[in-house]
Structures are given as structure tokens and as C-alpha cells.
Amino acid sequence: MLKAKQTTTVQIGQVKVGGESPVVVQSMTNTDTADAEKTAQQIVELARAGSELVRITVNSDAAAEQVPHIKNRVQQLGSNVPIIGDFHFNGHKLLSNHPECAEALDKYRINPGNVGKGKKRDEQFAQLIELACQYDKPVRIGVNWGSLDQAVLAATMDENAHRDEPLDAKEIMYQAMIRSALESAQQAQDIGLEKNKIILSCKMSNVQDLIEVYQSLSAECDYPLHLGLTEAGMGSKGIVASTAALAVLLQQGIGDTIRISLTPEPGGDRTQEVIVAQEILQTMGLRSFIPQVVACPGCGRTSSTYFQQLAQDIQSYLRHSMPQWKQQYPGVEDMTVAVMGCVVNGPGESKHANIGISLPGTGEKPVAPVYEDGEKTVTLKGDKIAEEFQDIINNYIESHYTQQES
């Protein structure tokens, strides 16, 4: 799976985006940024879940004033995750009036459709870019079809009206999105922002539209691209739609950083969007984050829910343990664990995994063979199969992934 085109590398804090770097996972807080403690806590939660970049809303003087305090608090909590400021409408004023905010942020995200209108648009866009140059910050120029620059759209429509064979409305929208991104990037470079400080995005909320736009955008530039289906929605719909769109593009080598824009359940865990992003990349074989659990869906042979509970418990245990394991056991994120429910595919799948267990199905002998690297090592029975299997996993990790001292 090769990149369709090599992109420029952009450095954001300690994270590299583009070039030969792996696709980067990012997310965004949904706290009031003026609440520094709550925002810092959520940034750290997202970072611990695996978000390598975290974006925060900076929409008011109160929010801008708290950014340096948020940065300091995040570092006190043990995280150096780069923090991105998301600006709309008044970013030029906030960055000018709050230099400590401008300095503390690791990247700025600006939307060319929300910078200003008419002559003010160019002046305020230039002011934002000049500030990025002054503070040596990279910028994501993020076009969104819900807030597309109307001047660009009008110019594109006017040009289309003079075509011998005019394009349809959807094609005009695509062209306007791409034009807004590329013209804004060129303007930024003309003002003085280096090319290796620019990332582009053209977000839409329809799967086929997003694929079409990014395929065209990728063909026309070599800036790093941030992927995301904007306003993806809630629950399974948001997950499926985001996966459908991003998987197609990633398979074609398009995309350098991704975000899954899920609408959380009321009071829901914001880290879900990070987990989904990681799982997309890992199931596609692009990156590894945690050991993967292979588990069967169940059928009439598995009327007991025991194997389902064990698979869930093992998955939770692996994810919970990864922050420590990542430092202690290099390579453990590539491990696979199989938790199977009956004799049909259980032994075979368990043999394919690094470590696997084949639990007894309905009417089968109440024993559970365990396989390590394709070989049966022990057969578990009784009431403590789950605890014993977890111990076996721990022993396997310690014996196979402990870094040897040179």
C-alpha cells in the first residue's frame, strides 16, 4: 500500500505529518476552553487514548487567555501532546491581542470561509498568516462545505456559466472547495509562510463527495492532507460513514492525518473517536496501536455468553494496559489474541493468532485449549479460565516483548 504522491513533511511539536511519516490520529475537545482545568484534563484523556494531536476551540478572549495555562497544566499532567487552536471569524484579533496564546499553541487551524468577507477577508487572512510566520507555527487551512468562501463559490459559478458545457452543481461545489484550499495556500506562501508549514483539508459530510474531492485535491498538490468526514453523526452511523470514506482514501495512499468527527452520546466518552481512528488504521494494516482481539460472532453453537464476556474483558484489559506496555514492551501492539467460542473455527483461528483460546461451545467438552504461536500449550478447565488466560497473556508478553539490554 503506497502513497499516491509524496507529500511535504510538516513538524507540529514533536509530531511529523506527511512525508514518510505514518498517518497521525487527532481529535478535538468539546469543553469550554475558558475552563482551563476541564479542558486540560480532556486533552490528557484524549492523548492517553492515543490522540497524537489535540485541537481546542479558541473563540473568545476568555478562551485565548486560558490557552497558556492549559498548555502548562497538560504538561504538569505528564503530556506533551501538541495543541492546535481552532479559529473562526475573530482569530486575527485573538492571536494579535493574546501573544501568549499565539506562542503556546503548536498549530493554528483557520477556515478561509470564516476569515472575513470582501476586502476584510484578504486583510484578516494575511494578518493570521503573518502571525503564524511571526511565531513560527504551522497552519491547517481547513475548507468546509458548510462554510465555504462565498466569493470563491461565486467566481467558480460565474466561470462555469461561460463554459460550452457547464458542470452540474455538485461538480461546481467540488471545484470551489479545492480552489478555496489551493488559492488560500498560495496566498499564505506569498505572504511568507513556508510550504512545509501548511496542511490542507476539504471536509464534507457525504461519503462519496468527500472521496471525490480528496482524490482531486491530492492529484493537484503535495501539501499534507487532513482527512475527516465532517459532522459524521452519532453511534454506528458516524463510525460506518467515516470508515467508508476514509478507508477508500487511505487505501489509495491519500491522507496524512485523520479525525473521526463523532457526535458523542450525552455525557459520552470523547475518546471513542480516537479509538475508532486507531481501529481504522490498524485493521487496514497501516499502523499498530494495541494488540488486536479476534473473536467469533457467535451462533447456535454458542448459546452461552461466556466467550463474549471474555473477549470484551480481554479487549478492555489490553487497551487499559497499553500506556504502560508501550514503554515496557516494544512491539506488543502488533500482537493478536483470539477468543473463540466453539470447535468449528476456534482451534484454527487460535493457531493463527500469537495467543488464542478456543472455548467450548454448547454440548462440547468443558475444556479450553490455549495456543501460543500455533502450538497448543495448555488446556484450561474449571471456573477460573478467564483469570488463567489473562495470566497466560501476561506471561507471553513478558517473555516475547521485553526489550533485551545490549
Short mmCIF file of C-alpha atoms in Angstrom, two decimals:
data_model
loop_
_atom_site.label_atom_id
_atom_site.label_comp_id
_atom_site.label_asym_id
_atom_site.label_seq_id
_atom_site.Cartn_x
_atom_site.Cartn_y
_atom_site.Cartn_z
CA MET A 1 0.00 0.00 0.00
CA LEU A 2 1.96 3.01 -1.28
CA LYS A 3 1.25 6.71 -1.12
CA ALA A 4 -0.22 8.02 -4.35
CA LYS A 5 2.10 11.01 -4.07
CA GLN A 6 4.80 12.00 -1.62
CA THR A 7 3.68 14.98 0.46
CA THR A 8 5.68 17.67 2.23
CA THR A 9 6.58 16.98 5.86
CA VAL A 10 5.16 19.38 8.46
CA GLN A 11 6.51 19.40 12.02
CA ILE A 12 3.92 20.00 14.77
CA GLY A 13 5.60 19.95 18.15
CA GLN A 14 7.28 16.54 18.28
CA VAL A 15 4.89 15.07 15.68
CA LYS A 16 5.65 14.83 11.97
CA VAL A 17 2.79 14.91 9.47
CA GLY A 18 3.28 13.94 5.83
CA GLY A 19 6.35 12.71 4.00
CA GLU A 20 7.36 9.23 5.11
CA SER A 21 5.58 9.59 8.47
CA PRO A 22 2.69 7.29 9.41
CA VAL A 23 -0.86 8.63 9.33
CA VAL A 24 -1.40 10.68 12.51
CA VAL A 25 -4.50 10.42 14.73
CA GLN A 26 -6.02 13.61 16.04
CA SER A 27 -9.13 14.67 17.96
CA MET A 28 -10.78 17.76 19.41
CA THR A 29 -12.02 18.74 22.85
CA ASN A 30 -15.66 19.63 23.44
CA THR A 31 -15.09 21.53 26.68
CA ASP A 32 -15.40 25.28 27.17
CA THR A 33 -11.80 26.36 26.60
CA ALA A 34 -12.27 29.15 29.15
CA ASP A 35 -12.43 26.33 31.72
CA ALA A 36 -8.71 25.62 31.74
CA GLU A 37 -8.73 22.68 34.16
CA LYS A 38 -11.55 20.81 32.44
CA THR A 39 -10.02 21.38 29.01
CA ALA A 40 -6.56 20.28 30.14
CA GLN A 41 -7.99 17.14 31.69
CA GLN A 42 -9.80 16.22 28.48
CA ILE A 43 -6.70 16.89 26.37
CA VAL A 44 -4.75 14.47 28.56
CA GLU A 45 -7.55 11.88 28.37
CA LEU A 46 -7.53 12.09 24.57
CA ALA A 47 -3.74 11.89 24.44
CA ARG A 48 -3.68 8.85 26.73
CA ALA A 49 -6.27 7.18 24.49
CA GLY A 50 -3.89 7.69 21.56
CA SER A 51 -4.64 11.10 20.07
CA GLU A 52 -1.33 12.43 18.76
CA LEU A 53 -2.66 15.94 18.12
CA VAL A 54 -5.50 17.63 20.03
CA ARG A 55 -7.43 20.65 18.80
CA ILE A 56 -9.21 23.15 21.05
CA THR A 57 -11.72 25.89 20.28
CA VAL A 58 -10.34 29.42 20.66
CA ASN A 59 -13.36 31.64 20.13
CA SER A 60 -13.19 34.37 22.74
CA ASP A 61 -10.82 36.49 24.80
CA ALA A 62 -11.61 34.31 27.82
CA ALA A 63 -10.62 31.18 25.87
CA ALA A 64 -7.46 32.76 24.45
CA GLU A 65 -6.37 33.93 27.90
CA GLN A 66 -6.54 30.35 29.20
CA VAL A 67 -4.54 28.68 26.41
CA PRO A 68 -1.09 29.12 28.02
CA HIS A 69 -2.48 27.89 31.34
CA ILE A 70 -3.98 24.87 29.58
CA LYS A 71 -0.64 24.12 27.95
CA ASN A 72 1.17 24.31 31.28
CA ARG A 73 -1.42 22.15 33.03
CA VAL A 74 -1.26 19.49 30.33
CA GLN A 75 2.50 19.32 30.76
CA GLN A 76 2.11 19.12 34.55
CA LEU A 77 -0.15 16.11 33.98
CA GLY A 78 2.64 14.42 32.08
CA SER A 79 1.67 15.00 28.44
CA ASN A 80 3.47 16.86 25.66
CA VAL A 81 0.75 16.32 23.05
CA PRO A 82 0.71 19.21 20.54
CA ILE A 83 -2.27 21.52 20.98
CA ILE A 84 -3.95 23.13 17.97
CA GLY A 85 -6.01 26.31 18.13
CA ASP A 86 -9.24 26.29 16.10
CA PHE A 87 -10.10 29.82 14.90
CA HIS A 88 -13.20 31.16 13.16
CA PHE A 89 -14.32 34.76 12.48
CA ASN A 90 -12.09 36.51 15.04
CA GLY A 91 -8.82 34.55 15.01
CA HIS A 92 -6.81 37.53 13.74
CA LYS A 93 -7.90 39.60 16.74
CA LEU A 94 -7.44 36.87 19.32
CA LEU A 95 -3.93 35.96 18.19
CA SER A 96 -2.94 39.63 17.97
CA ASN A 97 -4.36 40.53 21.35
CA HIS A 98 -3.10 37.44 23.17
CA PRO A 99 0.53 36.82 22.21
CA GLU A 100 0.95 34.21 24.95
CA CYS A 101 -1.84 32.21 23.33
CA ALA A 102 -0.23 32.57 19.90
CA GLU A 103 3.07 31.33 21.33
CA ALA A 104 1.62 28.44 23.37
CA LEU A 105 -0.28 26.78 20.53
CA ASP A 106 1.58 24.29 18.33
CA LYS A 107 -0.53 24.90 15.22
CA TYR A 108 -3.35 27.13 14.03
CA ARG A 109 -6.40 25.92 12.13
CA ILE A 110 -8.16 28.56 10.04
CA ASN A 111 -11.17 28.30 7.77
CA PRO A 112 -10.90 30.57 4.70
CA GLY A 113 -14.69 30.74 4.58
CA ASN A 114 -14.88 32.22 8.07
CA VAL A 115 -11.98 34.70 7.99
CA GLY A 116 -13.96 37.66 6.69
CA LYS A 117 -15.79 38.97 3.64
CA GLY A 118 -14.70 41.18 0.79
CA LYS A 119 -11.57 43.24 1.38
CA LYS A 120 -11.63 42.28 5.05
CA ARG A 121 -11.18 38.66 4.09
CA ASP A 122 -7.79 39.23 2.49
CA GLU A 123 -6.63 41.60 5.22
CA GLN A 124 -7.64 39.33 8.06
CA PHE A 125 -6.32 36.21 6.36
CA ALA A 126 -2.99 37.98 5.82
CA GLN A 127 -2.93 39.01 9.47
CA LEU A 128 -3.43 35.40 10.57
CA ILE A 129 -0.67 34.15 8.29
CA GLU A 130 1.72 36.92 9.38
CA LEU A 131 1.15 35.87 12.99
CA ALA A 132 1.86 32.24 12.07
CA CYS A 133 5.11 33.41 10.47
CA GLN A 134 5.97 35.56 13.47
CA TYR A 135 5.52 32.69 15.93
CA ASP A 136 6.83 30.02 13.54
CA LYS A 137 3.63 27.96 13.65
CA PRO A 138 2.23 25.57 11.04
CA VAL A 139 -1.30 26.20 9.78
CA ARG A 140 -4.09 23.94 8.59
CA ILE A 141 -6.20 25.69 6.00
CA GLY A 142 -9.44 23.85 6.55
CA VAL A 143 -12.19 24.32 3.98
CA ASN A 144 -15.64 23.06 4.97
CA TRP A 145 -18.61 22.83 2.64
CA GLY A 146 -20.87 24.16 5.41
CA SER A 147 -18.89 27.41 5.49
CA LEU A 148 -17.41 27.66 2.02
CA ASP A 149 -15.93 31.01 0.96
CA GLN A 150 -18.85 32.52 -0.92
CA ALA A 151 -16.62 34.74 -3.08
CA VAL A 152 -14.78 31.67 -4.36
CA LEU A 153 -18.04 29.84 -4.96
CA ALA A 154 -19.48 32.83 -6.85
CA ALA A 155 -16.36 33.14 -9.03
CA THR A 156 -16.43 29.41 -9.80
CA MET A 157 -20.12 29.58 -10.72
CA ASP A 158 -19.52 32.62 -12.93
CA GLU A 159 -16.74 30.86 -14.81
CA ASN A 160 -18.92 27.80 -15.21
CA ALA A 161 -21.70 29.86 -16.75
CA HIS A 162 -19.35 30.72 -19.63
CA ARG A 163 -18.42 27.11 -20.36
CA ASP A 164 -19.61 25.49 -23.56
CA GLU A 165 -20.66 22.52 -21.43
CA PRO A 166 -21.39 23.79 -17.91
CA LEU A 167 -20.74 21.48 -14.97
CA ASP A 168 -23.53 20.42 -12.63
CA ALA A 169 -23.98 21.96 -9.18
CA LYS A 170 -22.12 19.20 -7.39
CA GLU A 171 -19.05 19.50 -9.60
CA ILE A 172 -19.08 23.25 -9.03
CA MET A 173 -19.09 22.65 -5.29
CA TYR A 174 -16.12 20.28 -5.62
CA GLN A 175 -14.15 22.78 -7.70
CA ALA A 176 -14.92 25.65 -5.32
CA MET A 177 -13.77 23.62 -2.31
CA ILE A 178 -10.47 22.70 -3.93
CA ARG A 179 -9.97 26.18 -5.32
CA SER A 180 -10.52 27.75 -1.90
CA ALA A 181 -7.92 25.46 -0.33
CA LEU A 182 -5.27 25.84 -3.02
CA GLU A 183 -5.67 29.59 -3.54
CA SER A 184 -5.53 30.16 0.22
CA ALA A 185 -2.39 28.03 0.49
CA GLN A 186 -0.75 30.00 -2.31
CA GLN A 187 -1.73 33.29 -0.67
CA ALA A 188 -0.20 32.06 2.58
CA GLN A 189 3.05 31.25 0.80
CA ASP A 190 3.04 34.61 -0.96
CA ILE A 191 2.72 36.32 2.43
CA GLY A 192 5.73 34.39 3.70
CA LEU A 193 4.53 31.12 5.28
CA GLU A 194 6.83 28.32 4.23
CA LYS A 195 5.31 25.44 2.30
CA ASN A 196 6.38 22.97 4.98
CA LYS A 197 4.12 24.83 7.42
CA ILE A 198 0.88 24.18 5.52
CA ILE A 199 -1.67 21.35 5.79
CA LEU A 200 -4.92 21.33 3.81
CA SER A 201 -8.35 19.83 4.33
CA CYS A 202 -11.65 19.92 2.41
CA LYS A 203 -14.26 18.42 4.68
CA MET A 204 -17.72 17.31 3.65
CA SER A 205 -20.41 15.23 5.37
CA ASN A 206 -21.28 12.95 2.44
CA VAL A 207 -19.09 9.90 1.84
CA GLN A 208 -18.96 9.98 -1.97
CA ASP A 209 -18.46 13.75 -2.05
CA LEU A 210 -15.53 13.52 0.36
CA ILE A 211 -13.86 10.78 -1.67
CA GLU A 212 -14.28 12.72 -4.92
CA VAL A 213 -12.90 15.97 -3.53
CA TYR A 214 -9.86 14.44 -1.85
CA GLN A 215 -8.95 12.39 -4.90
CA SER A 216 -8.92 15.58 -6.96
CA LEU A 217 -7.17 17.64 -4.28
CA SER A 218 -4.44 15.01 -3.88
CA ALA A 219 -3.84 14.99 -7.62
CA GLU A 220 -3.37 18.77 -7.68
CA CYS A 221 -0.99 19.35 -4.76
CA ASP A 222 1.62 17.82 -2.50
CA TYR A 223 0.61 19.50 0.75
CA PRO A 224 -0.13 17.04 3.59
CA LEU A 225 -3.87 16.37 3.79
CA HIS A 226 -6.01 16.08 6.89
CA LEU A 227 -8.93 13.66 6.39
CA GLY A 228 -12.25 13.67 8.15
CA LEU A 229 -15.92 13.29 7.36
CA THR A 230 -17.31 16.40 8.99
CA GLU A 231 -20.47 16.04 11.06
CA ALA A 232 -20.28 12.26 10.66
CA GLY A 233 -23.13 11.71 13.11
CA MET A 234 -23.79 9.54 16.13
CA GLY A 235 -23.07 5.94 17.01
CA SER A 236 -22.80 3.27 14.36
CA LYS A 237 -23.86 5.65 11.56
CA GLY A 238 -20.99 8.01 12.27
CA ILE A 239 -18.49 5.17 12.61
CA VAL A 240 -19.61 3.41 9.44
CA ALA A 241 -19.74 6.59 7.35
CA SER A 242 -16.31 7.75 8.50
CA THR A 243 -14.79 4.32 7.92
CA ALA A 244 -16.35 4.00 4.46
CA ALA A 245 -14.96 7.36 3.34
CA LEU A 246 -11.54 7.28 4.94
CA ALA A 247 -10.78 3.65 4.13
CA VAL A 248 -11.18 4.29 0.40
CA LEU A 249 -8.85 7.29 0.51
CA LEU A 250 -6.28 5.70 2.80
CA GLN A 251 -6.19 2.61 0.59
CA GLN A 252 -5.27 4.91 -2.30
CA GLY A 253 -2.46 6.45 -0.25
CA ILE A 254 -4.34 9.72 0.33
CA GLY A 255 -4.26 11.29 3.77
CA ASP A 256 -1.61 12.17 6.34
CA THR A 257 -3.69 12.80 9.44
CA ILE A 258 -7.25 11.80 10.35
CA ARG A 259 -10.02 12.72 12.74
CA ILE A 260 -13.31 10.87 13.30
CA SER A 261 -15.92 13.55 13.97
CA LEU A 262 -18.43 11.56 16.01
CA THR A 263 -21.31 13.20 17.83
CA PRO A 264 -20.98 11.80 21.36
CA GLU A 265 -23.89 10.48 23.37
CA PRO A 266 -24.95 12.94 26.10
CA GLY A 267 -22.21 12.62 28.69
CA GLY A 268 -20.44 10.10 26.45
CA ASP A 269 -16.73 9.41 26.33
CA ARG A 270 -14.93 11.72 23.91
CA THR A 271 -12.12 9.19 23.48
CA GLN A 272 -14.35 6.98 21.33
CA GLU A 273 -13.41 8.97 18.24
CA VAL A 274 -9.73 8.28 18.96
CA ILE A 275 -10.34 4.55 19.32
CA VAL A 276 -12.27 4.44 16.03
CA ALA A 277 -9.47 6.28 14.20
CA GLN A 278 -6.90 3.86 15.58
CA GLU A 279 -9.01 0.85 14.66
CA ILE A 280 -9.43 2.06 11.08
CA LEU A 281 -5.68 2.42 10.66
CA GLN A 282 -4.87 -0.83 12.43
CA THR A 283 -7.43 -3.01 10.67
CA MET A 284 -6.12 -1.67 7.36
CA GLY A 285 -2.58 -2.61 8.36
CA LEU A 286 -1.33 0.98 8.23
CA ARG A 287 -0.39 1.29 11.90
CA SER A 288 -0.48 -0.71 15.13
CA PHE A 289 -1.72 0.70 18.43
CA ILE A 290 -2.86 -2.14 20.70
CA PRO A 291 -2.95 -5.96 20.46
CA GLN A 292 -5.93 -6.96 18.34
CA VAL A 293 -8.58 -9.36 19.62
CA VAL A 294 -10.03 -11.82 17.09
CA ALA A 295 -13.42 -13.12 18.24
CA CYS A 296 -16.22 -15.03 16.51
CA PRO A 297 -19.72 -13.52 16.23
CA GLY A 298 -21.42 -16.47 17.90
CA CYS A 299 -24.11 -18.78 16.58
CA GLY A 300 -26.38 -21.61 17.72
CA ARG A 301 -23.32 -23.49 18.91
CA THR A 302 -22.51 -20.72 21.40
CA SER A 303 -25.70 -20.13 23.37
CA SER A 304 -23.58 -19.18 26.38
CA THR A 305 -22.32 -15.59 26.51
CA TYR A 306 -19.14 -16.61 28.32
CA PHE A 307 -16.86 -16.21 25.31
CA GLN A 308 -18.40 -12.82 24.50
CA GLN A 309 -17.72 -11.57 28.01
CA LEU A 310 -14.18 -12.94 27.94
CA ALA A 311 -13.47 -11.27 24.57
CA GLN A 312 -14.79 -7.95 25.90
CA ASP A 313 -12.82 -8.23 29.13
CA ILE A 314 -9.60 -9.10 27.30
CA GLN A 315 -10.06 -6.21 24.83
CA SER A 316 -10.62 -3.77 27.71
CA TYR A 317 -7.63 -5.15 29.59
CA LEU A 318 -5.34 -4.77 26.60
CA ARG A 319 -6.41 -1.18 25.90
CA HIS A 320 -6.16 -0.21 29.55
CA SER A 321 -2.68 -1.72 29.82
CA MET A 322 -1.22 -0.23 26.63
CA PRO A 323 0.02 3.12 28.02
CA GLN A 324 2.37 1.19 30.33
CA TRP A 325 3.11 -1.65 27.91
CA LYS A 326 4.04 0.78 25.14
CA GLN A 327 7.06 1.87 27.17
CA GLN A 328 7.84 -1.51 28.69
CA TYR A 329 7.21 -3.98 25.85
CA PRO A 330 8.13 -2.58 22.40
CA GLY A 331 6.22 -4.30 19.60
CA VAL A 332 3.40 -5.62 21.77
CA GLU A 333 0.93 -3.51 19.76
CA ASP A 334 1.42 -5.94 16.83
CA MET A 335 0.24 -8.95 18.84
CA THR A 336 -3.06 -10.73 18.07
CA VAL A 337 -5.20 -12.56 20.62
CA ALA A 338 -8.02 -14.93 19.59
CA VAL A 339 -11.01 -15.60 21.84
CA MET A 340 -13.17 -18.17 20.08
CA GLY A 341 -16.49 -19.71 21.08
CA CYS A 342 -16.55 -23.27 19.75
CA VAL A 343 -14.64 -26.05 18.00
CA VAL A 344 -15.63 -25.13 14.41
CA ASN A 345 -13.13 -22.29 13.85
CA GLY A 346 -11.79 -21.95 17.38
CA PRO A 347 -8.61 -24.05 17.16
CA GLY A 348 -7.74 -22.79 13.66
CA GLU A 349 -8.15 -19.10 14.49
CA SER A 350 -6.29 -19.60 17.76
CA LYS A 351 -3.37 -21.13 15.90
CA HIS A 352 -3.21 -18.14 13.53
CA ALA A 353 -3.00 -15.70 16.46
CA ASN A 354 0.03 -15.10 18.66
CA ILE A 355 -2.02 -16.45 21.51
CA GLY A 356 -5.55 -17.83 21.43
CA ILE A 357 -8.14 -19.76 23.36
CA SER A 358 -10.90 -21.98 22.00
CA LEU A 359 -13.77 -22.07 24.47
CA PRO A 360 -16.26 -24.96 24.47
CA GLY A 361 -19.49 -24.45 22.56
CA THR A 362 -22.88 -25.78 23.59
CA GLY A 363 -22.64 -29.52 24.22
CA GLU A 364 -18.86 -29.59 23.78
CA LYS A 365 -16.46 -30.97 26.36
CA PRO A 366 -15.96 -28.24 29.02
CA VAL A 367 -12.29 -27.62 28.29
CA ALA A 368 -10.49 -24.73 26.57
CA PRO A 369 -7.21 -25.39 24.74
CA VAL A 370 -4.78 -22.47 24.58
CA TYR A 371 -2.41 -21.97 21.64
CA GLU A 372 0.78 -19.92 21.51
CA ASP A 373 2.32 -19.22 18.11
CA GLY A 374 0.37 -22.08 16.56
CA GLU A 375 1.15 -24.72 19.19
CA LYS A 376 -1.20 -25.94 21.91
CA THR A 377 0.47 -25.25 25.26
CA VAL A 378 -2.19 -25.95 27.87
CA THR A 379 -5.85 -26.88 28.29
CA LEU A 380 -7.87 -24.83 30.78
CA LYS A 381 -10.94 -26.03 32.66
CA GLY A 382 -12.99 -25.05 35.66
CA ASP A 383 -14.27 -21.72 36.96
CA LYS A 384 -11.12 -19.61 36.54
CA ILE A 385 -10.49 -19.89 32.81
CA ALA A 386 -10.67 -16.11 32.34
CA GLU A 387 -8.17 -15.31 35.09
CA GLU A 388 -5.81 -18.08 33.98
CA PHE A 389 -5.94 -16.96 30.32
CA GLN A 390 -5.14 -13.39 31.32
CA ASP A 391 -2.14 -14.64 33.27
CA ILE A 392 -1.01 -16.60 30.20
CA ILE A 393 -1.26 -13.43 28.09
CA ASN A 394 0.83 -11.51 30.62
CA ASN A 395 3.48 -14.22 30.68
CA TYR A 396 3.56 -14.35 26.88
CA ILE A 397 4.03 -10.58 26.62
CA GLU A 398 6.78 -10.57 29.23
CA SER A 399 8.65 -13.43 27.56
CA HIS A 400 8.26 -12.22 23.96
CA TYR A 401 8.35 -8.41 24.10
CA THR A 402 10.67 -7.47 26.95
CA GLN A 403 13.42 -5.32 25.48
CA GLN A 404 16.77 -7.03 25.82
CA GLU A 405 19.58 -4.93 27.26
CA SER A 406 22.55 -4.65 24.92
#
